[in-house]
CSV table of C-alpha atoms in Angstrom, one decimal:
chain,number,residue,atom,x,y,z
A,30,UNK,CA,0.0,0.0,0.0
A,31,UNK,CA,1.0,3.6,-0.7
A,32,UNK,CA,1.7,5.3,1.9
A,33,UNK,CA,0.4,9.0,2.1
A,34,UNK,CA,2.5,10.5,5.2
A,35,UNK,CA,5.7,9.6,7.0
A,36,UNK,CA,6.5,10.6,10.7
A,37,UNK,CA,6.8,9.1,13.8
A,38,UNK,CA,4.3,8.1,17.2
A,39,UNK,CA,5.1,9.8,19.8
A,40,UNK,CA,4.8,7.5,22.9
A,41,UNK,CA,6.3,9.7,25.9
A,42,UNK,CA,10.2,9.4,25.1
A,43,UNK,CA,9.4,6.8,22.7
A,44,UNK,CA,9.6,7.5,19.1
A,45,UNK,CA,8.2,5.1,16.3
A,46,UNK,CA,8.7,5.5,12.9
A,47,UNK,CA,5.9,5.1,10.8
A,48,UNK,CA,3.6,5.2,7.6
A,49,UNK,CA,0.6,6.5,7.6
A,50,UNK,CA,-1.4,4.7,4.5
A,51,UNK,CA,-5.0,4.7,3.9
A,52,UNK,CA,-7.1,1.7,5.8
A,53,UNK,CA,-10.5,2.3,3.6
A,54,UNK,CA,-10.9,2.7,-0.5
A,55,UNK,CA,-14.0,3.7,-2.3
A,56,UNK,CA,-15.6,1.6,-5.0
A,57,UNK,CA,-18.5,4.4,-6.1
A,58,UNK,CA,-18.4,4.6,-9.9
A,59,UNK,CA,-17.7,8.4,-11.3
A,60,UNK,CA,-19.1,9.8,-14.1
A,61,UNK,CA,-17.4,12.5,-15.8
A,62,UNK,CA,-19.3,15.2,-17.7
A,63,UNK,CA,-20.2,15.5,-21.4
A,64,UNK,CA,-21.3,17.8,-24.0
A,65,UNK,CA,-25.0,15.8,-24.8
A,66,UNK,CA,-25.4,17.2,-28.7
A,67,UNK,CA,-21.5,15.4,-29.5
A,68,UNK,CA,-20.2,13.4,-26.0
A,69,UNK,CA,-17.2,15.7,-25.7
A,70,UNK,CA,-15.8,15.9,-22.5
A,71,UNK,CA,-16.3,19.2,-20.6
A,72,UNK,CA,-13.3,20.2,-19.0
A,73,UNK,CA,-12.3,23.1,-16.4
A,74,UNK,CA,-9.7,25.3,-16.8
A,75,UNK,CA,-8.2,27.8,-14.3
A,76,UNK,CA,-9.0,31.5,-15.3
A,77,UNK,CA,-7.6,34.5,-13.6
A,78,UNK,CA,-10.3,36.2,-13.6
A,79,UNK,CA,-8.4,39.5,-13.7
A,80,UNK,CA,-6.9,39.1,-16.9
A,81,UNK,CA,-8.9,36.5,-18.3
A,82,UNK,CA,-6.6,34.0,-19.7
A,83,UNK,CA,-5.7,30.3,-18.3
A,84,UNK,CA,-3.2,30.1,-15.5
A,85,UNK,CA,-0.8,27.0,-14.5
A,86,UNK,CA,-0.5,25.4,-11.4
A,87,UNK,CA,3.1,27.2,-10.7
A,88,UNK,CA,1.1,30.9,-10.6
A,89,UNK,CA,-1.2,29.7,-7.9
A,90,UNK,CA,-1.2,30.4,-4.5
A,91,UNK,CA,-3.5,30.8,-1.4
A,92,UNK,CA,-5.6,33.4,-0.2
A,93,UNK,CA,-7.9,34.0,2.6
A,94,UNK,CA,-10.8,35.8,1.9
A,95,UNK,CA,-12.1,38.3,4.7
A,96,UNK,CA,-15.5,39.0,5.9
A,97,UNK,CA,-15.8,42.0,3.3
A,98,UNK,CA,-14.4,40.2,0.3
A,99,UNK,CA,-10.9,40.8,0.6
A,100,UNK,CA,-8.5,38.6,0.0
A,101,UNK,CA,-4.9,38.2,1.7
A,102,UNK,CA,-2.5,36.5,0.3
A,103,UNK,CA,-0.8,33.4,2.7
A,104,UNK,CA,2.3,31.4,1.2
A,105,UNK,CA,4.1,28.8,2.2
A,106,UNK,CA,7.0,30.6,3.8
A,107,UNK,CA,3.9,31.8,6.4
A,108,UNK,CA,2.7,28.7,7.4
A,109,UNK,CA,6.3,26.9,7.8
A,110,UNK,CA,6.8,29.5,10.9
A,111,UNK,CA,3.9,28.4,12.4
A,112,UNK,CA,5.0,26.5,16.0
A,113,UNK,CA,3.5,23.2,14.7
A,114,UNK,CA,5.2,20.4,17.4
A,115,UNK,CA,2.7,17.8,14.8
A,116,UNK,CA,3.9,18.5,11.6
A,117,UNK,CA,5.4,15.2,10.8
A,118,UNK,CA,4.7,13.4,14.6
A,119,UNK,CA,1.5,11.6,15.7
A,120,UNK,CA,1.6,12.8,19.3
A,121,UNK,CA,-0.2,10.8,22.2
A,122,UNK,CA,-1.4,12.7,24.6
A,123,UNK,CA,-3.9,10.5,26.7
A,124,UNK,CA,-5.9,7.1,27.0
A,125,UNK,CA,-9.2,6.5,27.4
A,126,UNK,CA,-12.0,3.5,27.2
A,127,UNK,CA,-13.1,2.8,23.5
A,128,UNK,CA,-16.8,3.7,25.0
A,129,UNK,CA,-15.6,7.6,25.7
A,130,UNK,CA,-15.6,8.6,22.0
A,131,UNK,CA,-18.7,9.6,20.4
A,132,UNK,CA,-18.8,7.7,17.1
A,133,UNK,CA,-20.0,11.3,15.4
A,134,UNK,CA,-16.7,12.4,15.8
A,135,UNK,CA,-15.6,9.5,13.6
A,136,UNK,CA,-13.5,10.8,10.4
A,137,UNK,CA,-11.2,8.9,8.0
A,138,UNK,CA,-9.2,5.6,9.1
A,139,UNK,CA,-5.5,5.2,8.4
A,140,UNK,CA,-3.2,2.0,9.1
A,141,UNK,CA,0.1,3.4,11.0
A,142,UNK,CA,3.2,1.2,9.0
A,143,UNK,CA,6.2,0.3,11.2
A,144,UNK,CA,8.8,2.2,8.9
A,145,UNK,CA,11.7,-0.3,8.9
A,146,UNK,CA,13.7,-2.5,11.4
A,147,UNK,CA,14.4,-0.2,14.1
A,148,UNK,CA,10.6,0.7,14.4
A,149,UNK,CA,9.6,-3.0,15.0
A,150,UNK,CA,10.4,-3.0,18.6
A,151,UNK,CA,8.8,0.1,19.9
A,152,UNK,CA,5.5,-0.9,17.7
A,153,UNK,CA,5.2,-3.8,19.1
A,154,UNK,CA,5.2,-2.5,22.8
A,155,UNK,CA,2.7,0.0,21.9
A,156,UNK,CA,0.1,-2.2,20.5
A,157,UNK,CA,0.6,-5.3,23.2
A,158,UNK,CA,-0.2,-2.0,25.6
A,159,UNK,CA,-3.4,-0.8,23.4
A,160,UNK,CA,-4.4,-4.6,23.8
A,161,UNK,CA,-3.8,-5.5,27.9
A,162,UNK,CA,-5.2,-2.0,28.6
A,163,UNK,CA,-8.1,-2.3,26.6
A,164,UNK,CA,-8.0,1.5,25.6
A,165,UNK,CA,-7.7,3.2,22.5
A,166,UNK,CA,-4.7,6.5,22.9
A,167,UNK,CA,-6.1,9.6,21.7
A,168,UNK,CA,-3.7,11.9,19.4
A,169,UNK,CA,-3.1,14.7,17.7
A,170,UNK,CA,-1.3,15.0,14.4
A,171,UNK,CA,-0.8,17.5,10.8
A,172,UNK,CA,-2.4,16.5,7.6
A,173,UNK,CA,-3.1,18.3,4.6
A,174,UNK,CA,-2.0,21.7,6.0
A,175,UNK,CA,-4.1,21.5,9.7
A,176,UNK,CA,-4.1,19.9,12.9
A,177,UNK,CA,-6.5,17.0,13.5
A,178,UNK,CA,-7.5,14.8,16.6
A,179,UNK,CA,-6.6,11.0,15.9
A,180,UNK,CA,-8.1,8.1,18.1
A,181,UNK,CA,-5.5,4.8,17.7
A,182,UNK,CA,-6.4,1.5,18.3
A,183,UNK,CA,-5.5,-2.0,17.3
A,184,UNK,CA,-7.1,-3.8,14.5
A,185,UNK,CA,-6.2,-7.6,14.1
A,186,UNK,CA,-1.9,-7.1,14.2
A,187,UNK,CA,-1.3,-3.7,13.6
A,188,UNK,CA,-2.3,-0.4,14.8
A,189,UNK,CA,-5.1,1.9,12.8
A,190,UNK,CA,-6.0,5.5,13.8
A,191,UNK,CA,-9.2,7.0,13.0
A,192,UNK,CA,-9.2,10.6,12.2
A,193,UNK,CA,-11.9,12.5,15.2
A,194,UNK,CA,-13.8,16.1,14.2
A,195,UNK,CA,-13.1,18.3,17.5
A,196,UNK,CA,-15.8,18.4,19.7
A,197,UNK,CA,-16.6,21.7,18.4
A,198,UNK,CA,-17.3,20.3,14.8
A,199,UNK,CA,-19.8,18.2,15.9
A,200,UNK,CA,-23.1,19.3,16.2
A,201,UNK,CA,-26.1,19.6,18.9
A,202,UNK,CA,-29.3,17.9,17.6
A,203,UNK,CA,-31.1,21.2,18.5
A,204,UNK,CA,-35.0,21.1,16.8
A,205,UNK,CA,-34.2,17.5,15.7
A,206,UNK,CA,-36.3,15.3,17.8
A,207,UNK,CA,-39.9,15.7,17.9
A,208,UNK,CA,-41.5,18.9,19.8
A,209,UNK,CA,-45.1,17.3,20.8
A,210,UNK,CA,-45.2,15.3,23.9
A,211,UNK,CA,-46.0,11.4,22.2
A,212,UNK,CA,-47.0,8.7,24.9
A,213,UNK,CA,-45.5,4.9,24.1
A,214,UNK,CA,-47.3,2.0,25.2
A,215,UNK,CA,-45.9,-1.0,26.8
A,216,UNK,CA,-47.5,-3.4,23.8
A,217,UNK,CA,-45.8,-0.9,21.3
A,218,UNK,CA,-42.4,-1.5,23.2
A,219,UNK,CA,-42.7,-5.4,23.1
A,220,UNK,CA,-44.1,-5.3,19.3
A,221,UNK,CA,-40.8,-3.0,18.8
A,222,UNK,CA,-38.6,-5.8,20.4
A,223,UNK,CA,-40.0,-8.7,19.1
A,224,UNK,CA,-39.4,-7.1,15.9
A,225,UNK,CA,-35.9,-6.2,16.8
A,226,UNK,CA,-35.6,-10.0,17.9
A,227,UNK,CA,-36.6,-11.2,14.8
A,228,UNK,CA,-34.6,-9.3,12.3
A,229,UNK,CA,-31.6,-10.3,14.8
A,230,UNK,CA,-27.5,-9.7,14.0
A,231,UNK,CA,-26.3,-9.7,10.4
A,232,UNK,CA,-22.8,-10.5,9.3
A,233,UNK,CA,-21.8,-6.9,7.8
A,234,UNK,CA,-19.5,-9.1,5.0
A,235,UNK,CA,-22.7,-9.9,3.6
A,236,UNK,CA,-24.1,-6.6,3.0
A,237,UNK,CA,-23.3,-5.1,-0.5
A,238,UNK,CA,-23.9,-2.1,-2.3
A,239,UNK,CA,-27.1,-2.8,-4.5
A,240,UNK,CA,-26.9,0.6,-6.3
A,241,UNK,CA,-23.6,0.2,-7.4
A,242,UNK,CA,-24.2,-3.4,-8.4
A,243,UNK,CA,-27.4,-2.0,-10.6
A,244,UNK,CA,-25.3,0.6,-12.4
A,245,UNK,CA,-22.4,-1.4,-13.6
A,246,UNK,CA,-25.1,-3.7,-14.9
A,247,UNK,CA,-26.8,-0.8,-16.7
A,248,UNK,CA,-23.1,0.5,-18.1
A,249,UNK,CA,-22.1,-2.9,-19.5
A,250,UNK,CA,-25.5,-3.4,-21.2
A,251,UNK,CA,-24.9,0.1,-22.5
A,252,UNK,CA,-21.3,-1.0,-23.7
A,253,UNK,CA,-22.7,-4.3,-25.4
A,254,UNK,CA,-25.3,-1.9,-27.3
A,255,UNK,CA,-28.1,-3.8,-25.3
A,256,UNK,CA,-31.4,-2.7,-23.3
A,257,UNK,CA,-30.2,-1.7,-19.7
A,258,UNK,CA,-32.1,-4.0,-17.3
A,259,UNK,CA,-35.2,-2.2,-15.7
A,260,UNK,CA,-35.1,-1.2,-12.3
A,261,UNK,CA,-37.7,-2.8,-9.9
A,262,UNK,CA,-39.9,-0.4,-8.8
A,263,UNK,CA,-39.8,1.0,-5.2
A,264,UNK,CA,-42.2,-0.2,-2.9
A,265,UNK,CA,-44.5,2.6,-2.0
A,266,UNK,CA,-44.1,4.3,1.7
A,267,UNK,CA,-47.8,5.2,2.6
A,268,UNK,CA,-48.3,7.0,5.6
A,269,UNK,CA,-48.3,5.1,8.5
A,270,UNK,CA,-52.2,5.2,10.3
A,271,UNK,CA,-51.1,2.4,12.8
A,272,UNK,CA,-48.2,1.9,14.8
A,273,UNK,CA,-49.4,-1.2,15.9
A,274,UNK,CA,-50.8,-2.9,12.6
A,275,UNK,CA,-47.1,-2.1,11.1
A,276,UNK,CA,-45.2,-3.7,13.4
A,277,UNK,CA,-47.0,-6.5,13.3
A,278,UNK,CA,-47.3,-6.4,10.1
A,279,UNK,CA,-42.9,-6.0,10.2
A,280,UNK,CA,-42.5,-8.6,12.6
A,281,UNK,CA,-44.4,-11.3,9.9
A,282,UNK,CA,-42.9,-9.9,7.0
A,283,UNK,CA,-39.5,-10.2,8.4
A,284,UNK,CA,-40.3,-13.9,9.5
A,285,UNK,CA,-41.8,-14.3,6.5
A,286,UNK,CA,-38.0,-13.1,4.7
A,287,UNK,CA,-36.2,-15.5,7.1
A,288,UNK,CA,-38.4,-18.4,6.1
A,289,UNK,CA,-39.8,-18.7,9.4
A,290,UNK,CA,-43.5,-19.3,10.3
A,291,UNK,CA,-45.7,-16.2,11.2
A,292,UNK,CA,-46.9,-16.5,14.8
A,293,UNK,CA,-50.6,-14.8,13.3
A,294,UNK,CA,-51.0,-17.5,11.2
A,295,UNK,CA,-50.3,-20.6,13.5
A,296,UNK,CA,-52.9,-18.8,15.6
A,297,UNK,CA,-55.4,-18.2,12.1
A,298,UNK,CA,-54.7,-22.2,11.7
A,299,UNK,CA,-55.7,-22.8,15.7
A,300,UNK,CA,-58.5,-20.7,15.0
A,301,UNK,CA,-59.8,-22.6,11.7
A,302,UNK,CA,-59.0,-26.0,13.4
A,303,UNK,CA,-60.8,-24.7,16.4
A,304,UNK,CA,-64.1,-23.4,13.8
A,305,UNK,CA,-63.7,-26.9,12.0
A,306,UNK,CA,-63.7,-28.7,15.5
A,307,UNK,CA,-66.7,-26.3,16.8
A,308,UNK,CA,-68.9,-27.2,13.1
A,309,UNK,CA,-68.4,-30.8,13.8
A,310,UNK,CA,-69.6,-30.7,16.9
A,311,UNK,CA,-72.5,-28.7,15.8
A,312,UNK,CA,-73.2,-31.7,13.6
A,313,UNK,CA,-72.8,-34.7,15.7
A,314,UNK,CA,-75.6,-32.7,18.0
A,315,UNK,CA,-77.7,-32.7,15.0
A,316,UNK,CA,-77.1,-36.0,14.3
A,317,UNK,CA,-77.5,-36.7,17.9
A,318,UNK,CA,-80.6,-34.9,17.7
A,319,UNK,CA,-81.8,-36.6,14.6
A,320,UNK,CA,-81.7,-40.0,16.3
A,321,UNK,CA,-83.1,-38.8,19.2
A,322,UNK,CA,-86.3,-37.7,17.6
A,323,UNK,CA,-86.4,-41.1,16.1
A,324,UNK,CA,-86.1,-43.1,19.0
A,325,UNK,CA,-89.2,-40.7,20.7
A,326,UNK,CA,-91.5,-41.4,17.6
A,327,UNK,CA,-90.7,-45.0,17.4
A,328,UNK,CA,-91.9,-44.7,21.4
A,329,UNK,CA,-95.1,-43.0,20.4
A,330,UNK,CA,-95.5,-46.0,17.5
A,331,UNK,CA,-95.2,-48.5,20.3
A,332,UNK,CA,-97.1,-47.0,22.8
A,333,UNK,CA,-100.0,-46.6,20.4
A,334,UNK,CA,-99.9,-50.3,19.4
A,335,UNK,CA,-99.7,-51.3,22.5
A,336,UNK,CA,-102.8,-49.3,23.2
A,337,UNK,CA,-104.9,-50.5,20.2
A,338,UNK,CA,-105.3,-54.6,21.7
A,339,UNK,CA,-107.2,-52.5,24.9
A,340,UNK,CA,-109.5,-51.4,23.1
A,341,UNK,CA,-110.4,-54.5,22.0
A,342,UNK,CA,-110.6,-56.4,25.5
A,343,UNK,CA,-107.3,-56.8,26.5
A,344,UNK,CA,-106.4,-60.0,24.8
A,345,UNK,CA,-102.7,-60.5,23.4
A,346,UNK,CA,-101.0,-63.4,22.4
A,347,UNK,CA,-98.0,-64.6,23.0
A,348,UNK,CA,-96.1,-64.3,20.1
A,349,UNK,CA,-96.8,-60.6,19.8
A,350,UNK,CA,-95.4,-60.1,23.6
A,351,UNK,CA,-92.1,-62.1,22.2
A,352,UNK,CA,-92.1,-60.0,19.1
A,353,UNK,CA,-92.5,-57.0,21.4
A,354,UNK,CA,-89.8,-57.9,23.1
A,355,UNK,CA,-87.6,-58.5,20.6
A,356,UNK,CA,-88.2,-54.9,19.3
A,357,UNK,CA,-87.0,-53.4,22.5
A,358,UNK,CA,-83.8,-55.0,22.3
A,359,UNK,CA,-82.5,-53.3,19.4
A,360,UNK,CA,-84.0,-49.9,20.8
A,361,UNK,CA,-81.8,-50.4,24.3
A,362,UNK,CA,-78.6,-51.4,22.1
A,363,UNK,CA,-79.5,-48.3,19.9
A,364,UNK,CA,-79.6,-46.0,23.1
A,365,UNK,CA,-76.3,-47.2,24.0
A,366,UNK,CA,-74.7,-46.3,21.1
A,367,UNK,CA,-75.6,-43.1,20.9
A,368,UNK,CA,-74.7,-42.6,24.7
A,369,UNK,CA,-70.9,-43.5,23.6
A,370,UNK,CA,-70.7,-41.6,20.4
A,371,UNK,CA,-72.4,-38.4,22.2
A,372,UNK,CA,-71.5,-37.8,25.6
A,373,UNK,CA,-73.0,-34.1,25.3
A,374,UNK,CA,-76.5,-36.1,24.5
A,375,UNK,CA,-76.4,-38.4,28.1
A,376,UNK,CA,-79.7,-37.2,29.0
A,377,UNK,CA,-81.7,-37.4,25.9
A,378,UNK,CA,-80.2,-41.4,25.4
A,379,UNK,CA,-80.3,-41.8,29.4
A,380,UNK,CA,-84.1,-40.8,29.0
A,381,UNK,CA,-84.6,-43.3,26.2
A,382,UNK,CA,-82.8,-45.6,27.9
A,383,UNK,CA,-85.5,-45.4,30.6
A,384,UNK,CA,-88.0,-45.3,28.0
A,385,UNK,CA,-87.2,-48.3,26.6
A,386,UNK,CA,-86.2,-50.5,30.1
A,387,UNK,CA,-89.9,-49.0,30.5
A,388,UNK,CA,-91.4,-50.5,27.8
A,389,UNK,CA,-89.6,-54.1,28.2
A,390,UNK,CA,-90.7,-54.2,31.4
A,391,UNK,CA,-93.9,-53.6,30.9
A,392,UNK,CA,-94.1,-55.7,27.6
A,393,UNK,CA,-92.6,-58.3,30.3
A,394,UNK,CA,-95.2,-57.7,32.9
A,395,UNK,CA,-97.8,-58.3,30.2
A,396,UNK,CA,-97.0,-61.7,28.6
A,397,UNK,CA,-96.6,-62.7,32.1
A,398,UNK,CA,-100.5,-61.6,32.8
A,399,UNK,CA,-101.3,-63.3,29.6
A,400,UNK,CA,-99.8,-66.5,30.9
A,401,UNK,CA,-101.4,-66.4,33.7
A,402,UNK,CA,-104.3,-65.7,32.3
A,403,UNK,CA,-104.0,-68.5,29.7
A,404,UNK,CA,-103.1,-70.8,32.6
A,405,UNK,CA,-106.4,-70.3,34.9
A,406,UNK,CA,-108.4,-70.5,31.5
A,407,UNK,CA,-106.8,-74.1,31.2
A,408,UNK,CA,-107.5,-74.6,34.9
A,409,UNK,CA,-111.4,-73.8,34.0
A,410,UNK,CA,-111.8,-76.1,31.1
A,411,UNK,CA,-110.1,-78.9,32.8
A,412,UNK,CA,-112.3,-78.5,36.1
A,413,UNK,CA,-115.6,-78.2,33.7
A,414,UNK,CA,-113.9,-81.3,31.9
A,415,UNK,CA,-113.7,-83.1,35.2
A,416,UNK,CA,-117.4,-82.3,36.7
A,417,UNK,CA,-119.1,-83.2,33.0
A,418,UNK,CA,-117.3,-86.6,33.5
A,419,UNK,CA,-118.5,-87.3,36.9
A,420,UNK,CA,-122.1,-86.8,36.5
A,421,UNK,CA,-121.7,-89.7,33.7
A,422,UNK,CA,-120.2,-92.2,35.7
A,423,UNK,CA,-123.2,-91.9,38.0
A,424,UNK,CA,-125.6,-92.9,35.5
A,425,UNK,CA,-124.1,-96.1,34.0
């Protein structure tokens, strides 16, 4: 690297000879201006304006220009007199925790080069100090015809400075923040974290400039003689109604971006499981209801049949008693079902349950009547049987 400035750190009564050399380099692409009618170059030349011809860099000098317009003429001679202890030395004059130093007052960054042998000792010292110490040395040093503050500190094995703005260069954020009084809620603050959470650390290696990347693709489609590539268009920036909605909205998009699953819709997918769950439910009771309603008219059918052999005197076989009974059956195992498959219908099946048990029973009670009934008319035929019988044997 090329170095830019020679001098010398000066550490107390130590003196280190170094090389001051640039730590950054800019990749922006420049464009240089042209006449649009023919693509010539427009150039600038330097015109004394008093006599109104083109002057070389030999015939120019410096000149500070007064409050009124006037200007006084300053050479070199002037500002070599000047007591400048920094001209050529980076002097140290304190140390201080890294945290001290505002980062507005952050300037250009320079790699300080151990100029030869002699300077390999003392530069190592220094920077095994910067390291144990865990400080950064604050300096002041001469570049480009001023003084300037110079924070050093180490950087992998070697030592960097960063040029610092004096304090009184940087300034106050007077009329900057907002003048109304504005109230944040707690739910805003945990929104604002969780969204803070999710976008999370980056590595800054894998950040790149876009724009730059976009116009050397538009300049080497120019150069080939093809159509530059169209930009995508910027999303549009509306005005922001709700804080709320748009961090929410932030926190899924950038979950969205990381390919992980938004929080709103796992709970939209509890929900619709939850609908889905509540709508089958609905129709199991209708179903439960359904059967129900069947089991209560096929009651009423019963009921009624068992009613109609009254009204004719009361006489029922057997086999219609059995065939009674073998009706319930079905009806009780029927119940039974639908008490398993519907516990939130127990007491509709538990009542015909009952209703049925009912019904057995007194289907039950009934065929027993009829054979007993059937047995004493037996008993009467056989005793009328016995006494026509008797009255014959008396007359032979």
């Amino acid at each position: 690297m090329r170095s830019i400035w020679n001098g010398a750190i000066s550490f107390g009564l130590v003196s280190i000879p170094i090389k001051l050399v640039n730590a950054t380099e800019s990749h922006s692409i420049s464009f240089r201006q042209i006449h649009t009618e023919d693509g010539g170059r427009i150039r600038y030349r330097k015109v004394c304006e008093l006599e109104d011809r083109e002057v070389s860099s030999a015939e120019i000098g410096k000149g500070y220009e007064d409050a009124d317009g006037t200007i006084i003429p300053i050479t070199d001679e002037d500002l070599s007199h000047l007591p400048l202890p920094t001209a050529k030395t980076i002097e140290i004059v304190a140390f201080v925790p890294a945290d001290r130093i505002d980062p507005l007052q952050m300037d250009a960054a320079y790699y300080l080069q151990a100029g030869g042998a002699p300077a390999a000792k003392p530069y190592t010292l220094l920077r095994e100090a910067l390291k144990r110490s865990h400080k950064v040395a604050i300096a002041k040093y001469a570049l480009r015809g001023r003084e300037r503050l110079g924070m050093l500190r180490v950087v992998g094995e070697a030592i960097a400075m960063h040029g610092l703005l004096w304090p009184d260069e940087v300034r106050a954020p007077e009329g900057v923040a907002p003048d109304t009084s504005v109230t944040v809620r707690d739910k805003e603050l945990d929104l604002a974290d969780a969204l803070m959470d999710t976008l999370g650390e980056v590595d800054l290696e894998d950040l790149h400039d876009e724009y730059r990347e976009a116009v050397e693709e538009v300049v080497a489609a120019k150069a080939a003689g093809e159509t530059p590539p169209e930009a995508p268009s910027a999303p549009s920036s509306g005005k922001v109604l709700d804080l709320m909605a748009a961090l929410e909205k932030s926190v899924r998009a950038a979950k969205q971006s990381r390919g992980e699953e938004p929080e709103r819709a796992a709970s939209g997918n509890k929900a619709e499981k939850t609908e889905e769950a509540g709508e089958a439910g609905e129709a199991a009771d209708r179903e439960s209801e359904s059967e129900s309603g069947a089991e209560v008219r096929h009651l009423s059918q019963r009921r009624s049949a068992r009613a109609a052999p009254k009204g004719t005197g009361g006489k029922k076989s057997t086999s219609t008693a059995t065939a009674k009974k073998t009706t319930a059956a079905p009806r009780k195992s029927t119940s039974r079902t639908a008490r398993s498959t519907q516990p939130a219908k127990k007491a509709t099946a538990s009542k015909s349950t009952a209703a049925t048990k009912s019904t057995a029973k007194k289907a039950a009670a009934k065929k027993t009547t009829t054979d007993k009934g059937t047995a004493a008319k037996g008993a009467t035929k056989k005793s009328a049987a016995k006494k026509t019988t008797t009255p014959r044997k008396r007359t032979a």
